Every structure is written in structure tokens, then in C-alpha cells.
Short mmCIF file of C-alpha atoms and ligand atoms in Angstrom, two decimals:
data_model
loop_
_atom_site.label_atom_id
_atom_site.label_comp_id
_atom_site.label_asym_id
_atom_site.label_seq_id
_atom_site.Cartn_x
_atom_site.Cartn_y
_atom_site.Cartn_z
CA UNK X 1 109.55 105.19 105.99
CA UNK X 2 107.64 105.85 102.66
CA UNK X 3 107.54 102.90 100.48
CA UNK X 4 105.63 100.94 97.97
CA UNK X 5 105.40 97.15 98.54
CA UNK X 6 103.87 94.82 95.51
CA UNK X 7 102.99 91.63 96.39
CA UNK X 8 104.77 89.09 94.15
CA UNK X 9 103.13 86.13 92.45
CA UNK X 10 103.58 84.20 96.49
CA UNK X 11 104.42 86.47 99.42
CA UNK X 12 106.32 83.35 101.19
CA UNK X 13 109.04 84.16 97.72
CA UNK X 14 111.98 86.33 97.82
CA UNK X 15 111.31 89.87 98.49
CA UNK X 16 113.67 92.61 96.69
CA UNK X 17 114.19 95.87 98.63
CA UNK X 18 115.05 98.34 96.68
CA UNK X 19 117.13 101.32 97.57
CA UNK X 20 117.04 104.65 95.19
CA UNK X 21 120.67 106.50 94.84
CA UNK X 22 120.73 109.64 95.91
CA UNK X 23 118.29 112.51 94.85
CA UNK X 24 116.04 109.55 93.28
CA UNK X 25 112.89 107.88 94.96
CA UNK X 26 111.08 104.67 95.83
CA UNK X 27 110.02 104.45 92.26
CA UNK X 28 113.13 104.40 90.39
CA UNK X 29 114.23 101.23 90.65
CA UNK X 30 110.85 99.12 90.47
CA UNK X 31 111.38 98.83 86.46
CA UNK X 32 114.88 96.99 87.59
CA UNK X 33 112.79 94.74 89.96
CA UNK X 34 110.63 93.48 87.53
CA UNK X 35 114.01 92.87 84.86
CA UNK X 36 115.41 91.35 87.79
CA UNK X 37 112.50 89.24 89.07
CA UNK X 38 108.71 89.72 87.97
CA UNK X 39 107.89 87.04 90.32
CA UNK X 40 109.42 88.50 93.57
CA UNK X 41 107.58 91.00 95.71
CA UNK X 42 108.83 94.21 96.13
CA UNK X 43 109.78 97.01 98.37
CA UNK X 44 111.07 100.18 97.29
CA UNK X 45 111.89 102.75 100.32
CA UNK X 46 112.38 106.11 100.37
CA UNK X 47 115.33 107.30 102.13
CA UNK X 48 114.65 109.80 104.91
CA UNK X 49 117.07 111.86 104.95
CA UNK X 50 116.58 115.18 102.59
CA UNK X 51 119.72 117.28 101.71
CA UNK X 52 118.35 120.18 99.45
CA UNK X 53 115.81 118.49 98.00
CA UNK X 54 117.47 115.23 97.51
CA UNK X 55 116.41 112.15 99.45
CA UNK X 56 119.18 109.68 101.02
CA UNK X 57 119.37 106.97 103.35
CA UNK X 58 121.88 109.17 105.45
CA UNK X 59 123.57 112.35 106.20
CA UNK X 60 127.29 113.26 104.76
CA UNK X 61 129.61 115.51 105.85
CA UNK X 62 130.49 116.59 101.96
CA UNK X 63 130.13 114.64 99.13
CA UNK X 64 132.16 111.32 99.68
CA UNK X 65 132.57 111.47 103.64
CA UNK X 66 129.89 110.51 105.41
CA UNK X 67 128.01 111.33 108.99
CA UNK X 68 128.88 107.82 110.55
CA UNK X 69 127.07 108.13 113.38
CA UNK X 70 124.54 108.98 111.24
CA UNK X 71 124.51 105.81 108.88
CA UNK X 72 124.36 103.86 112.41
CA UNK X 73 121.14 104.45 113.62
CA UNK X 74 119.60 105.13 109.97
CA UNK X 75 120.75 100.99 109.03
CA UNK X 76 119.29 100.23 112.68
CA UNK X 77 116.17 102.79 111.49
CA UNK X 78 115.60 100.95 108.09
CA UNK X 79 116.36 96.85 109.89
CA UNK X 80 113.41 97.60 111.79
CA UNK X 81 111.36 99.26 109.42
CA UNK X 82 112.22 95.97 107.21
CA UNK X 83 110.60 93.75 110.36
CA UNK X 84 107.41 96.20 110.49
CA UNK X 85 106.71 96.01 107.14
CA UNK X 86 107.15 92.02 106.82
CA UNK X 87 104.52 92.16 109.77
CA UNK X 88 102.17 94.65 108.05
CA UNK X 89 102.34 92.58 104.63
CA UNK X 90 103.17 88.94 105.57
CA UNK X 91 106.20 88.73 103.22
CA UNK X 92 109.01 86.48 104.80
CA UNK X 93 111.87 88.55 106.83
CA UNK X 94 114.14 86.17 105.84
CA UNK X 95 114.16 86.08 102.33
CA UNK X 96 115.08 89.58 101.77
CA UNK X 97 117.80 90.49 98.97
CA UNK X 98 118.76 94.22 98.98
CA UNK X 99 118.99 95.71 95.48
CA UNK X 100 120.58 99.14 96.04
CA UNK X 101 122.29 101.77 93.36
CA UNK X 102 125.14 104.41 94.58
CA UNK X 103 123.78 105.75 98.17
CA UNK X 104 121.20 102.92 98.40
CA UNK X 105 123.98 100.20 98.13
CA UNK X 106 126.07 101.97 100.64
CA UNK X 107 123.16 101.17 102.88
CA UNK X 108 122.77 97.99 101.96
CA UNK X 109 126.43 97.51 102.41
CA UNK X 110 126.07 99.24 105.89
CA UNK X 111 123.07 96.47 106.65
CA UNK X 112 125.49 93.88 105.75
CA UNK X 113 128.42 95.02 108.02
CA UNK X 114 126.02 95.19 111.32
CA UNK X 115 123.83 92.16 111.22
CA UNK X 116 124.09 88.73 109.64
CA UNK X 117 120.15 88.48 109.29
CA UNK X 118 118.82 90.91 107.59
CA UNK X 119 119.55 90.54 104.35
CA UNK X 120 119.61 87.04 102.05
CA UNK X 121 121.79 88.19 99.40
CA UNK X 122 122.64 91.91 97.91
CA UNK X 123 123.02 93.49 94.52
CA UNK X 124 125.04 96.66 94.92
CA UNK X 125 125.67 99.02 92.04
CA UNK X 126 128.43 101.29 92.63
CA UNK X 127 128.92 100.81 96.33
CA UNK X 128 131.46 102.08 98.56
CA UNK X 129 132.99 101.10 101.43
CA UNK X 130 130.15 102.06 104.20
CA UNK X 131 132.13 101.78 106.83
CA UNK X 132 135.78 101.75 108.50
CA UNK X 133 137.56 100.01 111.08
CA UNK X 134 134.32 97.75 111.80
CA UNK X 135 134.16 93.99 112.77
CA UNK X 136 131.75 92.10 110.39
CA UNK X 137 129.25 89.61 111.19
CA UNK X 138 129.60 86.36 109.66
CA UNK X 139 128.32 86.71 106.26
CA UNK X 140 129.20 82.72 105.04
CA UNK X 141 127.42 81.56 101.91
CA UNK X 142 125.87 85.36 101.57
CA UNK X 143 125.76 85.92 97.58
CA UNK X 144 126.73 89.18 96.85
CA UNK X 145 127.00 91.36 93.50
CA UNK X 146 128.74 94.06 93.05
CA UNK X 147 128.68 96.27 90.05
CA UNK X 148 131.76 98.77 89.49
CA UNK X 149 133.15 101.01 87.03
CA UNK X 150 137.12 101.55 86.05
CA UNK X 151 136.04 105.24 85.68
CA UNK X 152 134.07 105.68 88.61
CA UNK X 153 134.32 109.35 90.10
CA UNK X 154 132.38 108.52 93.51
CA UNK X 155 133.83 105.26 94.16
CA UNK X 156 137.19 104.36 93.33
CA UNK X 157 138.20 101.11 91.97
CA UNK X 158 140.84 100.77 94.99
CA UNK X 159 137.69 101.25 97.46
CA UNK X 160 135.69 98.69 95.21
CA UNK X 161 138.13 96.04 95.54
CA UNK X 162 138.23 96.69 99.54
CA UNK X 163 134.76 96.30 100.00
CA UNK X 164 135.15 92.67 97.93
CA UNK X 165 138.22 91.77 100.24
CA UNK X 166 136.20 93.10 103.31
CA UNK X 167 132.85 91.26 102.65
CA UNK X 168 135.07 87.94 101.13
CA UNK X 169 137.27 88.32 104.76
CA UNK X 170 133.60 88.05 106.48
CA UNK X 171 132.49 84.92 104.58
CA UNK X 172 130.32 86.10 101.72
CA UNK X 173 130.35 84.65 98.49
CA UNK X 174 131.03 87.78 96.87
CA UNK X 175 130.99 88.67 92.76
CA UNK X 176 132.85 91.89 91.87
CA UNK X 177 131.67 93.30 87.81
CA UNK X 178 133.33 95.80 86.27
CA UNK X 179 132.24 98.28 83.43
CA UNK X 180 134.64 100.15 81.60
CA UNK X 181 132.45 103.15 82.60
CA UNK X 182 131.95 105.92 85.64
CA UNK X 183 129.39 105.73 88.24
CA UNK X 184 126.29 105.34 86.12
CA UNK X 185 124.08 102.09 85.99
CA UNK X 186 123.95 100.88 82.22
CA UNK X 187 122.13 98.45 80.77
CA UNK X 188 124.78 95.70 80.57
CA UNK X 189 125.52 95.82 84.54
CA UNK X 190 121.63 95.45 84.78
CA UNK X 191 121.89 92.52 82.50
CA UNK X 192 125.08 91.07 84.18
CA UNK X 193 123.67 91.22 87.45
CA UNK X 194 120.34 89.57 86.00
CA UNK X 195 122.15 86.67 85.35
CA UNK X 196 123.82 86.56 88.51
CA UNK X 197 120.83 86.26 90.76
CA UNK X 198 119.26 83.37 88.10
CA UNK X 199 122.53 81.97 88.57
CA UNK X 200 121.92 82.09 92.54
CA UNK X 201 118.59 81.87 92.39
CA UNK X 202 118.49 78.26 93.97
CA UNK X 203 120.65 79.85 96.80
CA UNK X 204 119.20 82.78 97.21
CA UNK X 205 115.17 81.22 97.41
CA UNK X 206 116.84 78.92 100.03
C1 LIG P 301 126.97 108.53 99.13
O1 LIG P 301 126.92 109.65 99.61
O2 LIG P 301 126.34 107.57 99.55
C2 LIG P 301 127.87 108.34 97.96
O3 LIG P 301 128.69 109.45 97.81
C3 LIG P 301 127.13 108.07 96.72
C4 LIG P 301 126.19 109.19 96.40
O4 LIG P 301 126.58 110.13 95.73
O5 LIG P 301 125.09 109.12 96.84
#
């Protein structure tokens, strides 16, 4: 997948992976990264899929439904890409926390309802529910983040509050923001979930 990793101030430290909403790219979120944590090192993906010139992690149907089968094997495609590149670079595969916005936290949230390992912890902004009708792994002690908005036109706050009660139900120690706003990532969620991973940090660099 294409990507830009930046080694962090010690590769053994937390890596972010960072995960672009749709029609964005592996650069949009690095200025978050370094808000978030200028010591971690990071990697940004690209998502593979492109619909008209957008990129995505995965297909949809329309806006709002998506290609299930599709968002199956692309989380299996990006878990392993996530074990390559901690080969190629040396970071630790275990110390991952996904950072994703809009279609890149629906990925994340996709990684999170397959597979207990891959990630450490998760910031989602503006997720929704990835998937329905699925058993979750245990998730226990996983620190979670999510960042919602009252007004959101993609996600509504009914499906927000499901994905809390869906990832809480699995074990995850899960944080739930809201911002009196729509789908778009402002400043003060940025800030809010700063403080939340500082606030986790001992937890999260476990
Ligand atoms: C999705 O397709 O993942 C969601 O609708 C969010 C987005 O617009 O990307």
C-alpha cells in the first residue's frame, strides 16, 4: 500500500497509523500526528481503493452503505500490510494505535471488530458502525476515542452511540466526545482527543 513511515525519536515507541477520510491521502493527517505525538513514529497509508478520483480504504455500494465483503478482505489487506511494514522498518507490531478520520476510522473500527491484536488503542473521528451482526474479539482494557458530532450528516448520533455500546459490550475502555457540529474534524476534537491519549499514554506505551 503507499505510505510514508517517519521514524519517531525510538522505533521500539508507539507507532500512530494514520488513516486519511475519504478523497484525502497519506499526507493529511501527519500534521495531527505530530499535535498528537511528535515523539511517536508514524505511518500514514493510502487507501487503495479509488472511486472517481477519490482514494478509500474500501468500496461502497452508495454513499453510507458499504461493499462488506469488500471491507473484509481490505482490513485483512491493510493487518498484513501493518506486519510487512513493522518488518521492513523495525517499529514494534504491537504498539500500534490507529488514528483514523471519517472512512479511515471506519477501517480502523473494522480492524478492531476482526482481531484483538492489531491495534493498541484507536482514535476515531467520526466513525460509523463498520460492521453488522458481527461477533467481536475481546477488546478488554483497549482505550478507545471516539470523536462525534450532534449534527453529523454521515454518521448519526444513534449509530455513534452503537458503536460505543458495541466496542464497550466487547471489553474496550471506550471514550465517546461530542461536538455540537457535523462531520468535520475541528480543532477542539483534535485538542480533546490530545488530551485523551496523554491521559492514556501510560496505557497505551504499555
Ligand atoms: C464511508 O464511506 O466510509 C463513510 O460514508 C464516510 C465517508 O464518507 O467516507
Amino acid at each position: 500500500m503507499k505510505h510514508i513511515f517517519k521514524k519517531g525519536t525510538d522505533l521500539t515507541n508507539t507507532t500512530l497509523l494514520l488513516l486519511h477520510g475519504t478523497g484525502g491521502t497519506e499526507q493529511d493527517l501527519l500534521p495531527l500526528a505530530a499535535q498528537v505525538d511528535p515523539q511517536a513514529n508514524v505511518l500514514s497509508v493510502r487507501g487503495n481503493i479509488d472511486e472517481n478520483g477519490m482514494f478509500r480504504y474500501f468500496k461502497r455500494l452508495r454513499p453510507g452503505v458499504f461493499d462488506e465483503a469488500d471491507l473484509k478482505l481490505r482490513t485483512e489487506e491493510l493487518k498484513h500490510f501493518l506486519s510487512d511494514a513493522a518488518n521492513e522498518y523495525g517499529f514494534d507490531r504491537n504498539k500500534i494505535i490507529a488514528i483514523g478520520y471519517s472512512n479511515g476510522a471506519n477501517i480502523a473500527g473494522s480492524l478492531l471488530f476482526h482481531d484483538s491484536n492489531v491495534l493498541k488503542g484507536a482514535i476515531l473521528h467520526h466513525p460509523m458502525v463498520p460492521l453488522r451482526g458481527l461477533e467481536l474479539p475481546d477488546l478488554s482494557g483497549t482505550p478507545i476515542f471516539i470523536g462525534a458530532g450532534t449534527n453529523d450528516p454521515i454518521c448519526a448520533s444513534e449509530e455513534s452511540e452503537e458503536l460505543e455500546h458495541l466496542l464497550s459490550n466487547a471489553g474496550a475502555d471506550v471514550t465517546l466526545h461530542w461536538e455540537n457540529h457535523g462531520h468535520q474534524l475541528t480543532g477542539t476534537e483534535i485538542n480533546v482527543a490530545k488530551e485523551w491519549y496523554k491521559a492514556n499514554k501510560n496505557r497505551l506505551y504499555q
